[in-house]
Tab-separated table of C-alpha atoms and ligand atoms in Angstrom:
chain	number	residue	atom	x	y	z
A	1	MET	CA	182.529	352.190	19.745
A	2	LYS	CA	178.852	352.430	18.849
A	3	ILE	CA	177.839	353.158	15.272
A	4	TYR	CA	174.523	354.599	14.120
A	5	ILE	CA	172.730	352.858	11.254
A	6	ASP	CA	169.159	353.769	10.269
A	7	GLY	CA	167.815	354.552	13.719
A	8	ASN	CA	169.821	352.078	15.802
A	9	PHE	CA	173.250	351.904	17.389
A	10	PHE	CA	175.451	348.843	16.845
A	11	GLU	CA	178.806	347.700	18.178
A	12	LYS	CA	181.534	348.114	15.554
A	13	GLU	CA	181.687	344.383	14.724
A	14	ASP	CA	177.909	344.279	14.229
A	15	ALA	CA	177.665	347.525	12.219
A	16	LYS	CA	176.906	346.144	8.761
A	17	ILE	CA	174.972	347.180	5.688
A	18	SER	CA	173.602	345.101	2.812
A	19	VAL	CA	175.753	343.962	-0.124
A	20	TYR	CA	172.806	345.179	-2.255
A	21	ASP	CA	173.264	348.737	-1.027
A	22	HIS	CA	174.030	350.929	-4.035
A	23	GLY	CA	176.484	352.911	-1.943
A	24	LEU	CA	178.666	349.804	-2.088
A	25	LEU	CA	177.682	348.492	-5.529
A	26	TYR	CA	177.973	351.825	-7.372
A	27	GLY	CA	179.439	354.427	-5.008
A	28	ASP	CA	175.950	355.931	-5.183
A	29	GLY	CA	175.795	358.073	-2.076
A	30	VAL	CA	177.153	361.148	-0.335
A	31	PHE	CA	179.083	361.814	2.841
A	32	GLU	CA	180.680	364.306	5.174
A	33	GLY	CA	183.831	364.188	7.282
A	34	ILE	CA	183.287	366.354	10.358
A	35	ARG	CA	185.400	367.200	13.433
A	36	ALA	CA	184.450	367.869	17.027
A	37	TYR	CA	186.792	369.906	19.201
A	38	GLU	CA	186.327	370.168	22.967
A	39	GLY	CA	182.693	369.107	22.762
A	40	VAL	CA	181.774	371.420	19.870
A	41	VAL	CA	180.994	370.031	16.411
A	42	PHE	CA	182.849	372.343	14.044
A	43	LYS	CA	180.450	374.049	11.600
A	44	LEU	CA	177.899	371.232	11.868
A	45	LYS	CA	175.211	373.229	10.065
A	46	GLU	CA	177.521	373.932	7.123
A	47	HIS	CA	178.404	370.235	6.851
A	48	ILE	CA	174.752	369.193	6.943
A	49	ASP	CA	173.881	371.818	4.307
A	50	ARG	CA	176.660	370.514	2.031
A	51	LEU	CA	175.498	366.915	2.581
A	52	TYR	CA	171.961	367.801	1.511
A	53	ASP	CA	173.240	369.782	-1.484
A	54	SER	CA	175.394	366.828	-2.576
A	55	ALA	CA	172.372	364.536	-2.229
A	56	GLU	CA	170.082	366.905	-4.120
A	57	SER	CA	172.582	367.143	-6.950
A	58	LEU	CA	172.357	363.350	-7.280
A	59	ALA	CA	168.548	363.460	-6.963
A	60	LEU	CA	168.933	361.439	-3.761
A	61	LYS	CA	166.036	362.345	-1.512
A	62	ILE	CA	167.096	362.230	2.132
A	63	GLN	CA	163.904	361.401	3.979
A	64	LEU	CA	165.023	363.052	7.217
A	65	PRO	CA	164.916	366.749	8.064
A	66	LYS	CA	168.277	368.475	8.548
A	67	GLU	CA	167.587	368.909	12.288
A	68	LYS	CA	167.266	365.130	12.663
A	69	MET	CA	170.545	364.622	10.801
A	70	GLU	CA	172.251	367.023	13.231
A	71	GLU	CA	170.792	365.037	16.142
A	72	ILE	CA	172.216	361.801	14.703
A	73	VAL	CA	175.708	363.322	14.811
A	74	ILE	CA	175.187	364.653	18.345
A	75	GLU	CA	173.757	361.338	19.600
A	76	THR	CA	176.648	359.374	18.079
A	77	LEU	CA	179.135	361.557	19.954
A	78	LYS	CA	177.164	361.340	23.189
A	79	ILE	CA	176.694	357.570	23.195
A	80	ASN	CA	180.450	357.206	22.688
A	81	LYS	CA	181.234	359.931	25.273
A	82	LEU	CA	183.430	361.795	22.798
A	83	THR	CA	184.509	365.432	22.912
A	84	ASP	CA	187.304	365.378	20.294
A	85	ALA	CA	186.405	363.238	17.348
A	86	TYR	CA	186.411	362.605	13.635
A	87	ILE	CA	182.884	361.923	12.445
A	88	ARG	CA	181.863	360.204	9.227
A	89	LEU	CA	178.253	360.786	8.186
A	90	VAL	CA	177.093	358.819	5.161
A	91	VAL	CA	173.852	358.648	3.180
A	92	THR	CA	173.679	356.009	0.465
A	93	ARG	CA	171.016	355.423	-2.179
A	94	GLY	CA	170.041	352.340	-0.174
A	95	VAL	CA	169.273	348.728	-0.930
A	96	GLY	CA	168.303	347.968	-4.537
A	97	ASP	CA	168.859	345.187	-7.032
A	98	LEU	CA	171.969	344.504	-9.098
A	99	GLY	CA	170.981	347.002	-11.785
A	100	LEU	CA	172.150	350.573	-11.369
A	101	ASP	CA	168.703	352.165	-11.569
A	102	PRO	CA	168.282	354.215	-8.378
A	103	ARG	CA	164.481	353.865	-8.591
A	104	LYS	CA	164.916	350.303	-7.261
A	105	CYS	CA	166.288	351.713	-3.992
A	106	LYS	CA	163.330	352.602	-1.805
A	107	TYR	CA	165.045	354.046	1.275
A	108	PRO	CA	168.415	355.738	1.667
A	109	THR	CA	170.742	354.186	4.228
A	110	VAL	CA	172.074	356.609	6.853
A	111	PHE	CA	175.047	355.795	9.055
A	112	CYS	CA	177.324	357.740	11.343
A	113	ILE	CA	180.692	356.752	12.820
A	114	ALA	CA	182.591	358.809	15.399
A	115	GLU	CA	186.123	357.984	16.433
A	116	PRO	CA	188.392	359.708	18.926
A	117	MET	CA	190.774	362.163	17.305
A	118	GLU	CA	193.083	364.598	18.983
A	119	PRO	CA	194.071	367.719	17.072
A	120	LEU	CA	197.279	367.126	15.107
A	121	LEU	CA	200.300	368.689	16.734
A	122	GLY	CA	203.856	369.384	15.637
A	123	GLU	CA	203.219	368.854	11.924
A	124	ASP	CA	206.489	369.054	9.984
A	125	GLY	CA	204.946	369.891	6.635
A	126	ILE	CA	204.323	367.607	3.676
A	127	LYS	CA	205.906	366.719	0.354
A	128	VAL	CA	203.598	366.595	-2.664
A	129	ILE	CA	203.687	365.676	-6.318
A	130	THR	CA	201.495	366.851	-9.167
A	131	SER	CA	199.426	363.873	-10.268
A	132	SER	CA	199.112	363.019	-13.962
A	133	ILE	CA	195.490	362.110	-13.153
A	134	ARG	CA	193.288	365.144	-13.816
A	135	ARG	CA	190.513	366.157	-11.382
A	136	LEU	CA	187.035	365.263	-12.609
A	137	PRO	CA	185.701	368.033	-14.863
A	138	VAL	CA	182.707	369.949	-13.502
A	139	ASP	CA	180.586	368.652	-16.399
A	140	VAL	CA	181.435	364.995	-15.697
A	141	LEU	CA	181.025	364.527	-11.950
A	142	ASN	CA	181.350	367.880	-10.249
A	143	PRO	CA	183.857	367.733	-7.371
A	144	ALA	CA	181.464	370.081	-5.537
A	145	VAL	CA	179.392	366.936	-4.942
A	146	LYS	CA	180.956	365.033	-2.059
A	147	SER	CA	179.940	361.628	-3.373
A	148	LEU	CA	181.114	358.206	-2.237
A	149	ASN	CA	182.962	357.823	-5.548
A	150	TYR	CA	186.513	358.823	-4.553
A	151	LEU	CA	188.339	356.835	-7.230
A	152	ASN	CA	189.652	359.985	-8.917
A	153	SER	CA	191.346	361.006	-5.656
A	154	ILE	CA	192.409	357.445	-4.859
A	155	LEU	CA	194.205	357.068	-8.199
A	156	ALA	CA	196.137	360.268	-7.476
A	157	LYS	CA	196.884	359.090	-3.920
A	158	ILE	CA	198.324	355.854	-5.328
A	159	GLN	CA	200.723	357.968	-7.417
A	160	ALA	CA	201.747	359.882	-4.285
A	161	ASN	CA	202.345	356.555	-2.522
A	162	TYR	CA	204.511	355.242	-5.387
A	163	ALA	CA	206.460	358.517	-5.360
A	164	GLY	CA	206.998	358.224	-1.597
A	165	VAL	CA	205.346	361.568	-0.761
A	166	HIS	CA	202.407	362.479	1.444
A	167	GLU	CA	199.960	363.935	-1.028
A	168	ALA	CA	199.197	364.543	-4.718
A	169	PHE	CA	197.812	367.718	-6.244
A	170	LEU	CA	195.432	367.337	-9.174
A	171	LEU	CA	195.068	369.765	-12.067
A	172	ASP	CA	191.677	370.348	-13.660
A	173	SER	CA	190.947	369.225	-17.209
A	174	GLU	CA	192.306	372.542	-18.560
A	175	GLY	CA	195.564	372.252	-16.648
A	176	TYR	CA	194.782	374.714	-13.854
A	177	VAL	CA	195.516	373.789	-10.243
A	178	ALA	CA	192.466	372.112	-8.668
A	179	GLU	CA	192.934	370.432	-5.282
A	180	GLY	CA	194.602	367.662	-3.316
A	181	THR	CA	193.109	364.183	-2.938
A	182	GLY	CA	191.207	365.251	0.178
A	183	ASP	CA	192.075	368.887	0.697
A	184	ASN	CA	192.051	372.369	-0.827
A	185	ILE	CA	195.153	374.289	-1.886
A	186	PHE	CA	196.308	377.781	-0.888
A	187	VAL	CA	199.280	379.620	-2.405
A	188	ILE	CA	201.002	382.724	-1.027
A	189	LYS	CA	203.118	385.054	-3.154
A	190	ASN	CA	204.223	388.531	-2.078
A	191	SER	CA	201.789	388.392	0.871
A	192	VAL	CA	198.775	387.761	-1.404
A	193	ILE	CA	196.878	384.545	-0.676
A	194	LYS	CA	195.216	382.683	-3.542
A	195	THR	CA	193.060	379.580	-3.741
A	196	PRO	CA	191.503	378.032	-6.871
A	197	PRO	CA	187.874	379.018	-7.616
A	198	LEU	CA	185.063	376.463	-7.618
A	199	SER	CA	185.154	376.473	-11.437
A	200	SER	CA	188.600	374.791	-11.196
A	201	SER	CA	187.039	371.446	-10.122
A	202	VAL	CA	187.299	371.788	-6.347
A	203	LEU	CA	185.162	370.896	-3.383
A	204	LYS	CA	183.901	373.945	-1.502
A	205	GLY	CA	185.868	372.963	1.569
A	206	ILE	CA	184.496	374.056	4.906
A	207	THR	CA	188.031	374.551	6.207
A	208	ARG	CA	188.771	376.486	2.995
A	209	ASP	CA	185.852	378.839	3.683
A	210	THR	CA	186.960	379.250	7.305
A	211	VAL	CA	190.517	380.128	6.281
A	212	VAL	CA	189.235	382.622	3.702
A	213	ASP	CA	187.205	384.322	6.463
A	214	ILE	CA	190.154	384.335	8.890
A	215	ALA	CA	192.441	385.788	6.206
A	216	LYS	CA	189.944	388.548	5.357
A	217	GLU	CA	189.405	389.434	9.024
A	218	SER	CA	193.172	389.554	9.530
A	219	GLY	CA	193.542	392.065	6.695
A	220	TYR	CA	195.248	389.799	4.155
A	221	LYS	CA	194.547	390.197	0.466
A	222	ILE	CA	192.912	386.924	-0.544
A	223	LEU	CA	191.689	385.958	-4.007
A	224	GLU	CA	189.927	383.034	-5.635
A	225	GLU	CA	191.870	382.820	-8.878
A	226	LYS	CA	192.786	380.166	-11.416
A	227	MET	CA	196.410	379.103	-10.980
A	228	THR	CA	198.929	377.095	-12.959
A	229	LEU	CA	201.861	374.954	-11.870
A	230	HIS	CA	204.023	378.032	-12.417
A	231	ASP	CA	202.247	379.708	-9.484
A	232	LEU	CA	203.086	376.736	-7.280
A	233	PHE	CA	206.718	376.571	-8.379
A	234	VAL	CA	207.346	380.254	-7.612
A	235	ALA	CA	205.207	380.393	-4.447
A	236	ASP	CA	206.537	381.817	-1.185
A	237	GLU	CA	204.317	379.452	0.788
A	238	ILE	CA	201.815	376.692	-0.014
A	239	PHE	CA	199.439	375.005	2.397
A	240	ILE	CA	196.495	372.643	2.277
A	241	THR	CA	193.253	372.700	4.235
A	242	GLY	CA	190.761	370.014	5.154
A	243	THR	CA	188.719	368.638	8.008
A	244	ALA	CA	191.268	365.913	8.725
A	245	ALA	CA	194.342	367.875	7.604
A	246	GLU	CA	193.357	371.210	9.223
A	247	LEU	CA	196.166	373.480	7.869
A	248	ILE	CA	199.401	371.823	6.791
A	249	HIS	CA	202.235	373.528	4.953
A	250	VAL	CA	203.835	372.065	1.856
A	251	ILE	CA	207.631	371.799	2.001
A	252	GLU	CA	208.240	370.277	-1.412
A	253	ILE	CA	206.357	370.014	-4.719
A	254	ASP	CA	207.652	367.807	-7.522
A	255	GLY	CA	211.044	367.832	-5.813
A	256	ARG	CA	211.214	371.635	-5.617
A	257	VAL	CA	211.679	372.943	-2.089
A	258	ILE	CA	209.198	375.602	-0.946
A	259	ASN	CA	210.250	378.294	1.549
A	260	GLU	CA	213.457	376.365	2.355
A	261	GLY	CA	211.272	373.554	3.672
A	262	LYS	CA	210.057	375.671	6.573
A	263	LEU	CA	206.677	376.805	7.878
A	264	GLY	CA	206.082	380.289	6.443
A	265	SER	CA	204.917	383.256	8.495
A	266	VAL	CA	201.519	383.683	6.788
A	267	THR	CA	200.664	379.980	7.063
A	268	LYS	CA	201.782	380.007	10.702
A	269	ASP	CA	199.595	382.999	11.487
A	270	LEU	CA	196.500	381.516	9.770
A	271	SER	CA	197.095	378.120	11.365
A	272	GLN	CA	197.334	379.623	14.860
A	273	LYS	CA	194.149	381.610	14.312
A	274	PHE	CA	192.354	378.509	13.039
A	275	LYS	CA	193.393	376.610	16.191
A	276	GLU	CA	192.067	379.440	18.355
A	277	ILE	CA	188.588	379.408	16.806
A	278	ARG	CA	188.020	375.768	15.838
A	279	SER	CA	186.387	374.838	19.158
A	280	LYS	CA	184.261	377.999	19.140
A	281	ILE	CA	182.313	377.775	15.877
A	282	GLY	CA	179.699	375.081	15.746
A	283	ARG	CA	177.200	373.163	17.785
A	284	LYS	CA	177.776	372.204	21.403
A	285	VAL	CA	177.320	368.489	22.113
A	286	TYR	CA	176.958	368.556	25.890
B	1	PMP	N1	188.676	368.410	-1.347
B	1	PMP	C1	188.374	367.109	-1.248
B	1	PMP	C2	188.401	366.266	-2.472
B	1	PMP	C3	188.044	366.550	-0.002
B	1	PMP	O1	187.746	365.258	0.111
B	1	PMP	C4	188.041	367.387	1.149
B	1	PMP	C5	187.700	366.802	2.493
B	1	PMP	N2	186.319	366.846	2.725
B	1	PMP	C6	188.376	368.746	0.992
B	1	PMP	C7	188.682	369.218	-0.275
B	1	PMP	C8	188.370	369.685	2.165
B	1	PMP	O2	187.065	369.954	2.572
B	1	PMP	P1	186.694	370.249	4.096
B	1	PMP	O3	187.539	371.395	4.528
B	1	PMP	O4	185.256	370.562	4.078
B	1	PMP	O5	187.030	369.008	4.857
């Protein structure tokens, strides 16, 4: 597997960055997780736009045009002869000294990893807990910024691991439902689909946006609305969305069984439609 770092490709064992890189020392950097399906990079432009927005929010100046960043992703897939892949694109503040001042870092580090990944099949649904760790408030470190600092999510994931479930949902600092550790949340009640708004401390997920579009085109009523745990407990269906997760239904939350532990009809419909279009929206590699 060949990995791109700052203009060159390296074998995996030789793909290394400096211990003085502030991405490592301080989590000072941004990233994207991207999928390719059948030789098409799903919504590549949207991912690159979000990467640059995340960087701008941190006053991290990416010294490459967006077109070049797209090419890096395409070249990484090509050199590894991949059609179905999970891609990790990372921009760090770069090499500095041991102080945290970003002005000491002259050039951002850019790297891109692509690994084979087949679409997930036959998913049986997941069990989740509500984490006692709250999602970062928007006025602390806005979850809209996809930064390398994932400790908030990791702490919640550790709770899910201790509880023996797949995933943890985080509430925002006011107690409204925010998101999972690496995914957005959708709730269905009486055929109305709801997902938390961006003001509830969530990442503007690219899968989330895609599902919202599919739902609208399919004639569902879909709302961005603040929700409480009550909405989850009384839901007809709950599912999560994410680049890695795609669409997965929740069968249990805090020990309460959702939809008798089965895949619900609305989730099934949206999931099928997502699978139909995922290899059709994006940039062709070959
Ligand atoms: N929330 C968080 C915290 C995430 O890490 C992710 C994965 N990027 C998502 C939501 C889902 O976003 P996307 O659909 O763009 O992968």
